[in-house]
Each structure stands twice: as C-alpha cells, then as structure tokens.
Short mmCIF file of C-alpha atoms in Angstrom, two decimals:
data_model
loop_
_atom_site.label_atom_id
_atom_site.label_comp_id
_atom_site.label_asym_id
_atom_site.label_seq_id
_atom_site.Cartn_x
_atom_site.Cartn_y
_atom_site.Cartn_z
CA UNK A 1 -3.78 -53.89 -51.75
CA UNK A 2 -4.03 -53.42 -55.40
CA UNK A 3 -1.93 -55.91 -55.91
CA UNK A 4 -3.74 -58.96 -54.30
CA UNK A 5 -6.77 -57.62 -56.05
CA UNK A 6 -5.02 -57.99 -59.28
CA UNK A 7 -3.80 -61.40 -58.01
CA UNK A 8 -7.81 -62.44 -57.35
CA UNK A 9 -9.38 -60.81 -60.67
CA UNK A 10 -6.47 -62.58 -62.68
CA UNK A 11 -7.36 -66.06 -61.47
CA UNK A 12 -10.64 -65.70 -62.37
CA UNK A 13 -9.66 -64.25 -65.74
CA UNK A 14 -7.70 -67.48 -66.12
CA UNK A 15 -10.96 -69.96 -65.20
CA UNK A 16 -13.15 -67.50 -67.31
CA UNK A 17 -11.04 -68.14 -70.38
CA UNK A 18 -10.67 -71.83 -70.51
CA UNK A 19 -14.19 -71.62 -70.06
CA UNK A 20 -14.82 -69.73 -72.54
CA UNK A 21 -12.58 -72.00 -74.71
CA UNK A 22 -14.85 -74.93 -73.88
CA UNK A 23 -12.81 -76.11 -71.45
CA UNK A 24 -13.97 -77.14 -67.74
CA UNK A 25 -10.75 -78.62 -66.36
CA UNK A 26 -10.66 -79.36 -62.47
CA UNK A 27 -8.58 -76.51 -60.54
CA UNK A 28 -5.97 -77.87 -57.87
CA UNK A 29 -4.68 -75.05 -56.30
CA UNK A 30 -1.44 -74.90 -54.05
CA UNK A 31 -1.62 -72.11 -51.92
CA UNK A 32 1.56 -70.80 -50.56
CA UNK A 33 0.88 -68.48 -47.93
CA UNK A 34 -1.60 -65.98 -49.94
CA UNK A 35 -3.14 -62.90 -48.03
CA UNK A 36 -6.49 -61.82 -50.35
CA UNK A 37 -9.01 -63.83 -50.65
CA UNK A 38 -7.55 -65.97 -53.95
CA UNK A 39 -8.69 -69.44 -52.17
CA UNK A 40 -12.04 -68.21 -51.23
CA UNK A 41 -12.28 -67.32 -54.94
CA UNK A 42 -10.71 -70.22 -55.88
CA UNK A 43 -13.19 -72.71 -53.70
CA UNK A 44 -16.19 -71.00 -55.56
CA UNK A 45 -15.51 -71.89 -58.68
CA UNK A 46 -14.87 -75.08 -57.21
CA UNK A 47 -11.09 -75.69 -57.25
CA UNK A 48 -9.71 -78.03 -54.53
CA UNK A 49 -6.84 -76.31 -51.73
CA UNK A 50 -4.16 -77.41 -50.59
CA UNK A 51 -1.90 -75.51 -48.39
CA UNK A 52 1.67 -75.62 -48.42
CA UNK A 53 3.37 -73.23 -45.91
CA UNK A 54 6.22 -71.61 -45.19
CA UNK A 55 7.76 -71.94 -48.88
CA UNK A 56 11.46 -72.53 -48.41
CA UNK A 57 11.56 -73.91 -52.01
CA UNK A 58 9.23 -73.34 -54.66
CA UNK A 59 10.50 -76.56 -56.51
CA UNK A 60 9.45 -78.98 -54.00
CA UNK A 61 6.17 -76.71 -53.64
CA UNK A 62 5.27 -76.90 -57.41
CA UNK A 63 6.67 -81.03 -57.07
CA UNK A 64 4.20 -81.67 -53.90
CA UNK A 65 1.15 -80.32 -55.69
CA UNK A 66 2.17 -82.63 -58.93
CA UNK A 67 1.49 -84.77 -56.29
CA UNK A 68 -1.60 -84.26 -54.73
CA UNK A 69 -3.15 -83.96 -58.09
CA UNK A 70 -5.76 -87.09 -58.90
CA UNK A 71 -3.40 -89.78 -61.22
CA UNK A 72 -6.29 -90.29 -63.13
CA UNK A 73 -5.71 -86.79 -65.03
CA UNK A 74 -3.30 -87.40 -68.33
CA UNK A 75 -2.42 -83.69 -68.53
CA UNK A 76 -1.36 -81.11 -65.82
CA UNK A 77 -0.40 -77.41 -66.26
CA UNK A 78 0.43 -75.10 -64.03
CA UNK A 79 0.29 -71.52 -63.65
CA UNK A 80 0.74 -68.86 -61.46
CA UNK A 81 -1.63 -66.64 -59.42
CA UNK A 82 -0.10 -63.38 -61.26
CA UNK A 83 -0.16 -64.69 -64.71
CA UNK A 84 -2.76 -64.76 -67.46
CA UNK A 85 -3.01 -67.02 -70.18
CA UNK A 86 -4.56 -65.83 -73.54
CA UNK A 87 -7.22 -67.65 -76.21
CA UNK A 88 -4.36 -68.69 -78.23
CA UNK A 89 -3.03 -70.80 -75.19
CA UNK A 90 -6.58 -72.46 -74.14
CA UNK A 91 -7.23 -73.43 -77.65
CA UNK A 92 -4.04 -75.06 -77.95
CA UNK A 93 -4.88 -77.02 -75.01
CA UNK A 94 -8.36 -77.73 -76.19
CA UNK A 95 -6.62 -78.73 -79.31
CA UNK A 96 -4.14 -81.03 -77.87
CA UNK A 97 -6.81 -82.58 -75.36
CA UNK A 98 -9.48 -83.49 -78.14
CA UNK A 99 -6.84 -84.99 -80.24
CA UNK A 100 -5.04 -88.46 -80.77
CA UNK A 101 -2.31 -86.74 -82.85
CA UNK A 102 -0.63 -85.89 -79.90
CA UNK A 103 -0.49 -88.87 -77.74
CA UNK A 104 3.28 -89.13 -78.39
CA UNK A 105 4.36 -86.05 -76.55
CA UNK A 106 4.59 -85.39 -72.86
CA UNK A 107 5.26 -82.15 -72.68
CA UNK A 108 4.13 -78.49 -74.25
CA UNK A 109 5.97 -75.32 -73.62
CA UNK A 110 4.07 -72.41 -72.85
CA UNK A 111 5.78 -69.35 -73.87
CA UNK A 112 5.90 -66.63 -71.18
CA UNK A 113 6.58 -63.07 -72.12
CA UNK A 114 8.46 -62.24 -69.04
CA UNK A 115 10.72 -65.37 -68.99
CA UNK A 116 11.24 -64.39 -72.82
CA UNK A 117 12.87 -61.12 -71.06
CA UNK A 118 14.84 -62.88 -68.78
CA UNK A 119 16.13 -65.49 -70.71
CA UNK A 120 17.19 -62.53 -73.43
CA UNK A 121 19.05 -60.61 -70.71
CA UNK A 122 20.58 -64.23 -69.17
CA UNK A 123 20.98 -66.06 -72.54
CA UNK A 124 19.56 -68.82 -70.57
CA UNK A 125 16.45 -71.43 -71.19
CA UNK A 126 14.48 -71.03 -68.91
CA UNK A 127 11.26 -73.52 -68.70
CA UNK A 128 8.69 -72.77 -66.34
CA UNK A 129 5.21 -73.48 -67.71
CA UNK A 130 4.38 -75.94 -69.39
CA UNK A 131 1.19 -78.82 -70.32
CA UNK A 132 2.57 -82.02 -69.02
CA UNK A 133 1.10 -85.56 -69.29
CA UNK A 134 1.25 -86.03 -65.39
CA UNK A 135 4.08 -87.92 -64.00
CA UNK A 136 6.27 -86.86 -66.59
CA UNK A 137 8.61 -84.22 -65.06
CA UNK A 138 9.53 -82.70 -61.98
CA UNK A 139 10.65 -78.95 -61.09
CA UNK A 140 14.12 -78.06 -59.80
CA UNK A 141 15.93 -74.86 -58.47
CA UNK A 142 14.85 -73.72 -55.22
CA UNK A 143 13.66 -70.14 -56.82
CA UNK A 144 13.11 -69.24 -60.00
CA UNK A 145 11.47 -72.97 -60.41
CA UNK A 146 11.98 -74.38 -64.13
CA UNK A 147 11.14 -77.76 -65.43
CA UNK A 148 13.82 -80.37 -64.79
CA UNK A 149 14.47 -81.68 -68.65
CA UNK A 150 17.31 -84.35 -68.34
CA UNK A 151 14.80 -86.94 -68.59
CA UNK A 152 12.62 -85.83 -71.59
CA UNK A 153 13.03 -86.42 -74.97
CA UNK A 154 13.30 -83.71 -77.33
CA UNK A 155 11.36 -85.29 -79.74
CA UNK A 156 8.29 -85.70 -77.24
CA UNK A 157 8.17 -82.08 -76.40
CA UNK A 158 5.69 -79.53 -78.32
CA UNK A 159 4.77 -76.03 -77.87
CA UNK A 160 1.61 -74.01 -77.20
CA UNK A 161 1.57 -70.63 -79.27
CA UNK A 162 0.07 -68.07 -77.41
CA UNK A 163 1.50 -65.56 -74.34
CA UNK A 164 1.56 -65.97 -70.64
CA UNK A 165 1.53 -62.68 -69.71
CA UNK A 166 3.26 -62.10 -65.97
CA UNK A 167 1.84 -59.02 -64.19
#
C-alpha cells in the first residue's frame, strides 16, 4: 500500500541524510512485524535485523533492541520507520559526536512535531526520541513508549534543534 511505501522511501530518506551529514553510523534495526519490504531495504544499506514479534509492549520492544545493540557504541538514537529527521537534527548529532564539550551529558531530546501536538492537547511531556549515551535510560509505558527520566539528571540532558517529522 501507499503507506508501506512511504514507510520504505522514509527510511532511506533517514540513512540518506546522515549520510549526507557526514555521518555513517551502524543501523540496528528492530523489526516488529513489518509487511513491505523495510528490512530488505534496511539489509542493503547494511543495517543489522533483529526481529521482535508479536509486540505486546512497545517499551520492552524499544528496551530489548537497547539491548542487542554492540556496548561498544557511546551513543544510541532511535527512530521510527514513519518518521524523518531533518539536516538540523544530523548536524546536531555530528556536532555532539565530534566534540568533547559534550561528554557530560547523556541524553539529547529530539523534538518531534507530532508529540509537540500531543503534548499541547494533553499538557503532558512526553519524551520519545532522543540521542542517548547507551546504557543510560530505559523506555516505559506499554504504548505510546516515552523515555523513563527518574534516573537522569536534569543537568546532563541537552537538546537537538531540528524536527522529527511523523508521517
């Protein structure tokens, strides 16, 4: 369907820009039960699969990849397969990655133009996406997945101007 084509062209968009940002980060992808061909995509530009099937919880499925991710990687960020992140988002990264200015933070929120909406209409925070130095949080709420932040520190928490843009 249209749809599941817009999910496969917007994953690429999302490689295509850190690329052209002059990033190259490794791709783990968590695939929850997609029906286009997203991980065939995905495996060509050379992302590594995991599946994770029936999704009861998407907490636990966002906390499981965390963990299948290499420990060797400082920063992890994740994002879903029907959101796009602008320039203004993968040069913050590159910024924060080629930099020892930021070595005191573990976390960066990424601002999301539909969970702006939401948390308008809810007068909630809501924080879903984020740059995290890896081991540093964990996700909670069985839908509607948001960052768990009674263990961070204010004070060690940045943010990434830019817009992730849900479609």
């Amino acid at each position: 369907t249209d749809d599941h084509n817009q999910q496969e062209l917007q994953v690429v968009g999302d490689v295509e820009i850190f690329r052209d940002n002059g990033l190259n980060p490794d791709f783990y992808i968590t695939d929850t039960g997609s029906i286009d061909n997203t991980v065939k995509i995905c495996k060509a530009y050379g992302a590594k699969v995991f599946f994770d099937y029936p999704v009861e919880r998407f907490d636990e499925s966002r906390n499981r990849a965390f963990d299948n991710v290499d420990k060797n990687y400082k920063w992890l960020m994740t994002i879903d397969g029907d959101e796009f992140i602008d320039d203004r988002i993968a040069s913050g990264i590159k910024r924060i990655l080629n930099s020892d200015a930021y070595e005191h933070y573990d976390a960066f929120w990424v601002h999301s133009d539909h969970l702006k909406q939401m948390c308008r209409d809810s007068k909630l925070m809501i924080v879903k996406h984020s740059l995290v130095r890896s081991g540093a949080i964990k996700y909670q709420y069985w839908i509607h997945e948001q960052i768990d932040k009674t263990n961070l520190d204010p004070e060690r928490i940045g943010h990434i101007i830019g817009a992730l843009k849900h479609h």
